[in-house]
Tab-separated table of C-alpha atoms in Angstrom:
chain	number	residue	atom	x	y	z
A	1	MET	CA	10.125	-61.965	-52.772
A	2	THR	CA	11.956	-58.624	-52.633
A	3	GLU	CA	13.511	-59.641	-49.322
A	4	ILE	CA	14.903	-62.838	-50.849
A	5	ILE	CA	16.475	-60.895	-53.732
A	6	LEU	CA	17.925	-58.264	-51.391
A	7	ASP	CA	19.252	-61.048	-49.130
A	8	LEU	CA	20.923	-62.643	-52.132
A	9	ILE	CA	22.476	-59.335	-53.268
A	10	THR	CA	23.774	-58.629	-49.742
A	11	LEU	CA	25.201	-62.135	-49.451
A	12	ILE	CA	26.890	-62.048	-52.875
A	13	PHE	CA	28.356	-58.603	-52.135
A	14	SER	CA	29.735	-59.784	-48.772
A	15	ILE	CA	31.283	-62.953	-50.175
A	16	LEU	CA	32.802	-61.032	-53.106
A	17	LEU	CA	34.270	-58.524	-50.657
A	18	PHE	CA	35.712	-61.372	-48.586
A	19	CYS	CA	37.308	-62.871	-51.731
A	20	ILE	CA	38.720	-59.459	-52.740
A	21	ILE	CA	40.366	-59.020	-49.316
A	22	ILE	CA	41.851	-62.526	-49.459
A	23	ILE	CA	43.143	-61.939	-53.031
A	24	LEU	CA	44.589	-58.531	-52.089
A	25	LEU	CA	46.395	-60.053	-49.106
A	26	ILE	CA	47.848	-62.733	-51.392
A	27	ILE	CA	48.831	-60.376	-54.234
A	28	TYR	CA	50.083	-57.344	-52.246
A	29	PRO	CA	53.212	-59.043	-50.781
A	30	LYS	CA	54.079	-60.598	-54.137
A	31	ILE	CA	53.883	-57.240	-55.982
A	32	GLN	CA	55.866	-55.456	-53.278
A	33	LEU	CA	58.525	-58.163	-53.288
A	34	LYS	CA	58.874	-57.998	-57.072
A	35	LYS	CA	59.229	-54.198	-56.932
A	36	ILE	CA	61.980	-54.409	-54.308
A	37	GLU	CA	63.779	-57.222	-56.139
A	38	LYS	CA	63.711	-55.173	-59.360
A	39	ARG	CA	65.211	-52.213	-57.524
A	40	ILE	CA	67.887	-54.390	-55.942
A	41	SER	CA	68.862	-55.893	-59.286
A	42	SER	CA	68.979	-52.455	-60.983
A	43	LEU	CA	71.122	-51.096	-58.136
A	44	LYS	CA	73.456	-54.080	-58.389
A	45	ARG	CA	73.825	-53.552	-62.153
A	46	THR	CA	74.784	-49.904	-61.737
B	1	MET	CA	62.074	-74.269	-48.466
B	2	PRO	CA	60.095	-71.749	-46.350
B	3	LYS	CA	58.496	-70.453	-49.597
B	4	LEU	CA	57.170	-73.943	-50.354
B	5	LYS	CA	55.845	-74.247	-46.827
B	6	SER	CA	53.928	-70.957	-47.102
B	7	THR	CA	52.412	-72.089	-50.415
B	8	TYR	CA	51.165	-75.232	-48.690
B	9	LEU	CA	49.595	-73.094	-45.983
B	10	LEU	CA	47.787	-71.031	-48.595
B	11	ILE	CA	46.510	-74.142	-50.388
B	12	ILE	CA	45.308	-75.714	-47.117
B	13	SER	CA	43.483	-72.578	-45.942
B	14	MET	CA	41.858	-71.894	-49.319
B	15	THR	CA	40.750	-75.535	-49.675
B	16	MET	CA	39.232	-75.435	-46.195
B	17	LEU	CA	37.381	-72.194	-46.967
B	18	LEU	CA	36.057	-73.513	-50.288
B	19	VAL	CA	34.938	-76.904	-48.962
B	20	ASN	CA	33.369	-75.185	-45.979
B	21	ALA	CA	31.539	-72.707	-48.229
B	22	PHE	CA	30.130	-75.663	-50.133
B	23	ILE	CA	28.931	-77.280	-46.864
B	24	ILE	CA	27.422	-73.999	-45.644
B	25	PHE	CA	25.520	-73.350	-48.872
B	26	SER	CA	24.316	-76.907	-49.372
B	27	MET	CA	23.702	-78.405	-45.936
B	28	ALA	CA	23.053	-75.734	-43.321
B	29	SER	CA	19.453	-74.561	-43.129
B	30	PHE	CA	18.692	-70.914	-42.420
B	31	ASP	CA	15.557	-68.846	-41.895
B	32	ARG	CA	17.028	-66.258	-44.225
B	33	MET	CA	19.850	-66.580	-46.753
B	34	VAL	CA	21.558	-63.458	-45.427
B	35	TYR	CA	22.429	-65.371	-42.215
B	36	ILE	CA	25.313	-66.973	-44.151
B	37	ILE	CA	27.204	-63.637	-43.823
B	38	PHE	CA	27.659	-64.512	-40.164
B	39	PHE	CA	30.190	-67.281	-40.956
B	40	TYR	CA	32.486	-64.773	-42.663
B	41	HIS	CA	31.736	-61.830	-40.394
B	42	VAL	CA	32.585	-63.773	-37.220
B	43	ALA	CA	35.676	-65.364	-38.778
B	44	SER	CA	37.095	-62.011	-39.856
B	45	ALA	CA	36.242	-60.383	-36.523
B	46	TRP	CA	38.036	-63.250	-34.762
B	47	LEU	CA	41.086	-62.817	-37.004
B	48	SER	CA	41.234	-59.056	-36.484
B	49	TYR	CA	41.137	-59.466	-32.681
B	50	ILE	CA	43.782	-62.217	-32.827
B	51	SER	CA	45.976	-60.082	-35.121
B	52	PHE	CA	45.843	-57.106	-32.786
B	53	GLY	CA	46.491	-59.420	-29.811
B	54	ILE	CA	49.570	-60.919	-31.469
B	55	SER	CA	50.785	-57.442	-32.428
B	56	LEU	CA	50.572	-56.455	-28.743
B	57	ILE	CA	52.739	-59.467	-27.760
B	58	CYS	CA	55.245	-58.587	-30.522
B	59	HIS	CA	55.410	-54.939	-29.424
B	60	ILE	CA	55.982	-55.911	-25.801
B	61	LEU	CA	58.719	-58.325	-26.933
B	62	TYR	CA	60.315	-55.505	-28.934
B	63	MET	CA	60.253	-53.183	-25.943
B	64	THR	CA	61.916	-55.797	-23.716
B	65	LYS	CA	64.370	-57.424	-26.169
B	66	LYS	CA	64.939	-54.479	-28.561
B	67	GLU	CA	65.055	-56.846	-31.526
B	68	ILE	CA	63.720	-55.201	-34.700
B	69	LYS	CA	62.063	-58.411	-35.945
B	70	TRP	CA	59.426	-58.170	-33.209
B	71	SER	CA	58.469	-54.675	-34.291
B	72	LEU	CA	58.141	-55.884	-37.896
B	73	HIS	CA	55.993	-58.852	-36.837
B	74	GLY	CA	53.793	-56.453	-34.864
B	75	LYS	CA	53.358	-54.106	-37.830
B	76	ASN	CA	52.563	-56.999	-40.205
B	77	SER	CA	49.983	-58.373	-37.793
B	78	VAL	CA	48.304	-54.948	-37.652
B	79	ILE	CA	48.121	-54.815	-41.489
B	80	ILE	CA	46.140	-58.076	-41.519
B	81	GLY	CA	44.033	-56.976	-38.546
B	82	VAL	CA	43.058	-53.684	-40.204
B	83	ALA	CA	42.064	-55.450	-43.447
B	84	PHE	CA	39.798	-57.890	-41.644
B	85	SER	CA	38.337	-55.388	-39.181
B	86	GLY	CA	37.344	-53.271	-42.201
B	87	PHE	CA	35.556	-56.275	-43.654
B	88	THR	CA	33.905	-56.960	-40.274
B	89	LEU	CA	32.597	-53.391	-40.146
B	90	ILE	CA	31.154	-53.503	-43.667
B	91	THR	CA	29.459	-56.894	-43.240
B	92	GLY	CA	28.252	-55.852	-39.777
B	93	SER	CA	26.484	-52.801	-41.181
B	94	LEU	CA	25.076	-54.829	-44.096
B	95	TRP	CA	23.766	-57.359	-41.590
B	96	PHE	CA	22.278	-54.541	-39.517
B	97	ASN	CA	20.487	-53.142	-42.563
B	98	ALA	CA	19.175	-56.585	-43.519
B	99	THR	CA	17.938	-57.709	-40.121
B	100	SER	CA	16.997	-54.634	-38.073
B	101	GLY	CA	14.745	-52.707	-40.440
B	102	ASN	CA	14.402	-55.129	-43.364
B	103	TYR	CA	16.329	-53.000	-45.864
B	104	ASN	CA	15.239	-49.541	-44.782
B	105	ASN	CA	18.729	-48.220	-45.525
B	106	ILE	CA	19.719	-48.175	-41.870
B	107	TYR	CA	23.350	-49.200	-41.967
B	108	TRP	CA	24.657	-47.531	-38.870
B	109	GLN	CA	23.554	-47.008	-35.289
B	110	TRP	CA	25.889	-44.701	-33.362
B	111	SER	CA	24.253	-45.743	-30.109
B	112	ASP	CA	25.385	-49.339	-30.708
B	113	TYR	CA	28.567	-49.729	-28.665
B	114	ARG	CA	29.970	-52.730	-30.576
B	115	GLN	CA	29.614	-51.026	-33.951
B	116	THR	CA	31.035	-47.699	-32.803
B	117	MET	CA	33.895	-49.227	-30.801
B	118	THR	CA	34.924	-51.405	-33.760
B	119	LEU	CA	34.943	-48.340	-36.008
B	120	ILE	CA	37.214	-46.527	-33.517
B	121	LEU	CA	39.418	-49.647	-33.328
B	122	PHE	CA	39.690	-49.750	-37.137
B	123	PHE	CA	40.655	-46.077	-37.450
B	124	SER	CA	43.074	-46.291	-34.496
B	125	PHE	CA	45.103	-49.074	-36.086
B	126	LEU	CA	44.823	-47.476	-39.535
B	127	ALA	CA	46.360	-44.349	-37.980
B	128	TYR	CA	49.065	-46.611	-36.468
B	129	LEU	CA	50.020	-47.798	-39.987
B	130	VAL	CA	50.007	-44.258	-41.426
B	131	PHE	CA	52.069	-42.985	-38.475
B	132	GLY	CA	54.576	-45.843	-38.895
B	133	ASN	CA	55.039	-45.051	-42.586
B	134	MET	CA	55.792	-41.413	-41.801
B	135	ILE	CA	58.919	-42.189	-39.751
B	136	GLU	CA	62.114	-42.735	-41.753
B	137	ASN	CA	64.548	-43.848	-39.051
B	138	ARG	CA	64.283	-47.618	-38.505
B	139	GLU	CA	64.966	-47.668	-34.768
B	140	LYS	CA	62.756	-44.674	-34.055
B	141	LYS	CA	59.993	-46.162	-36.171
B	142	ALA	CA	60.161	-49.470	-34.288
B	143	ARG	CA	60.135	-47.747	-30.896
B	144	MET	CA	57.302	-45.351	-31.670
B	145	THR	CA	55.061	-47.937	-33.355
B	146	ALA	CA	55.639	-50.396	-30.508
B	147	LEU	CA	54.584	-47.741	-28.028
B	148	LEU	CA	51.548	-46.793	-30.099
B	149	GLY	CA	50.601	-50.456	-30.560
B	150	ILE	CA	50.638	-51.028	-26.803
B	151	VAL	CA	48.701	-47.811	-26.074
B	152	LEU	CA	46.025	-48.630	-28.677
B	153	PHE	CA	45.492	-52.245	-27.635
B	154	PRO	CA	42.813	-51.568	-24.943
B	155	MET	CA	40.525	-50.717	-27.867
B	156	VAL	CA	40.388	-54.450	-28.685
B	157	PRO	CA	38.856	-55.727	-25.408
B	158	LEU	CA	36.662	-52.613	-25.321
B	159	SER	CA	35.319	-53.496	-28.766
B	160	PHE	CA	34.843	-57.167	-27.886
B	161	PHE	CA	33.171	-56.739	-24.505
B	162	SER	CA	31.070	-53.718	-25.524
B	163	ALA	CA	28.320	-56.017	-26.873
B	164	ILE	CA	28.216	-57.892	-23.541
B	165	ILE	CA	28.677	-55.058	-21.024
B	166	PHE	CA	26.754	-52.217	-22.681
B	167	SER	CA	23.481	-52.208	-24.559
B	168	SER	CA	24.032	-53.472	-28.085
B	169	LEU	CA	21.951	-54.788	-30.924
B	170	HIS	CA	24.771	-57.158	-31.773
B	171	PRO	CA	23.508	-60.764	-31.514
B	172	LEU	CA	25.483	-63.481	-29.734
B	173	ILE	CA	25.619	-67.135	-30.804
B	174	THR	CA	24.751	-70.014	-28.507
B	175	PRO	CA	24.393	-73.786	-29.000
B	176	ASP	CA	21.755	-73.763	-26.222
B	177	PRO	CA	18.196	-73.182	-27.595
B	178	SER	CA	16.826	-72.315	-24.123
B	179	GLN	CA	18.907	-69.117	-23.802
B	180	SER	CA	16.800	-66.119	-24.772
B	181	GLY	CA	18.249	-63.066	-26.525
B	182	TYR	CA	20.867	-65.152	-28.352
B	183	ILE	CA	21.019	-66.699	-31.815
B	184	TYR	CA	20.596	-70.458	-31.522
B	185	TRP	CA	22.939	-72.394	-33.765
B	186	ASP	CA	22.995	-76.155	-34.139
B	187	GLY	CA	26.110	-78.329	-34.085
B	188	LEU	CA	26.657	-78.294	-37.859
B	189	LYS	CA	26.607	-74.499	-38.081
B	190	ILE	CA	29.015	-74.146	-35.157
B	191	PHE	CA	31.271	-76.782	-36.751
B	192	CYS	CA	31.273	-74.812	-40.049
B	193	LEU	CA	32.092	-71.641	-38.159
B	194	LEU	CA	34.985	-73.398	-36.404
B	195	ILE	CA	36.369	-74.625	-39.740
B	196	ASN	CA	36.234	-71.052	-41.057
B	197	LEU	CA	38.076	-69.831	-37.952
B	198	ILE	CA	40.816	-72.465	-38.387
B	199	ALA	CA	41.139	-71.802	-42.146
B	200	ILE	CA	41.403	-68.062	-41.681
B	201	SER	CA	43.957	-68.504	-38.869
B	202	ILE	CA	46.130	-70.610	-41.214
B	203	PHE	CA	45.745	-67.857	-43.814
B	204	TYR	CA	46.907	-65.337	-41.209
B	205	TYR	CA	50.088	-67.364	-40.635
B	206	TYR	CA	50.663	-67.503	-44.398
B	207	CYS	CA	50.258	-63.703	-44.712
B	208	MET	CA	52.671	-63.122	-41.816
B	209	GLN	CA	55.329	-65.191	-43.606
B	210	GLU	CA	54.808	-63.375	-46.895
B	211	LEU	CA	54.910	-59.923	-45.290
B	212	LEU	CA	58.113	-60.887	-43.493
B	213	GLU	CA	59.678	-61.680	-46.867
B	214	ILE	CA	59.010	-58.047	-47.897
B	215	ASP	CA	60.715	-56.777	-44.742
B	216	LYS	CA	63.742	-58.977	-45.415
B	217	ALA	CA	63.959	-57.686	-48.997
B	218	LYS	CA	63.616	-54.094	-47.767
B	219	GLU	CA	66.477	-54.666	-45.330
B	220	GLN	CA	68.625	-56.004	-48.152
B	221	LEU	CA	67.729	-52.965	-50.270
B	222	ASP	CA	68.661	-50.582	-47.445
B	223	ILE	CA	72.079	-52.281	-47.104
B	224	ILE	CA	72.751	-51.925	-50.839
B	225	ILE	CA	71.649	-48.259	-50.855
B	226	GLN	CA	73.907	-47.569	-47.854
B	227	LYS	CA	76.829	-49.263	-49.608
B	228	LYS	CA	76.220	-47.156	-52.721
B	229	LYS	CA	76.131	-43.983	-50.640
B	230	ASN	CA	79.417	-44.914	-48.950
B	231	GLU	CA	81.025	-45.652	-52.300
B	232	ASP	CA	79.870	-42.319	-53.741
B	233	SER	CA	81.162	-40.343	-50.801
């Protein structure tokens, strides 16, 4: 019984970690791009 | 137009991963539930090896053609490779803890060549990224990172073949039930694994496109900053 629960915890943790990595790889470029675009637009204004 | 194309790639890869997860959880039968980790562990290990392999090709192309875009492609490929090799290491040690001693808190075995070599591979390419960020000059950065990328690449085949050449507790998959010492997987499980590999490879291509957009924006920013400097002086 304990093994089944521990298996489930390990599996959920691994899949959550996988999702986090995927989400980070999707979000990171978008955030970086927005930051750079903001800087470009502020530089252009000045 | 390219932005729309990359969004399609993301949708396709995510749909494939989700549908495949549904198939894995509902149809495939396992002795233990924890075996499902394998689908994600193998897929991310595959992607990290492919990423480092593509970065090697890009670095060689930079060294021969001296075009900065190849260096940028190489660096972007390493970013993805490091992320997925980190995930491979974590799930590998979780798997080890679950299967070797049945949760006796044994996560790491230094004598296991595959585990140790993958850890060295992860830190080597992490150091590559840190080293690249430390150099300001664009040309120098491209040259040095290309050199480092080529020098570090032998870590990839060493990590991959270590489980086959040296003694390792790392299991290998086979569709042949008569082969001893391997994990026997039926056709459905291998098919699910293949779908995960394809989906994650499409995701890799999407990430490469997105990371390239950052590099293009950075280039534009550098030009504007340079113009400003010239105007001020």
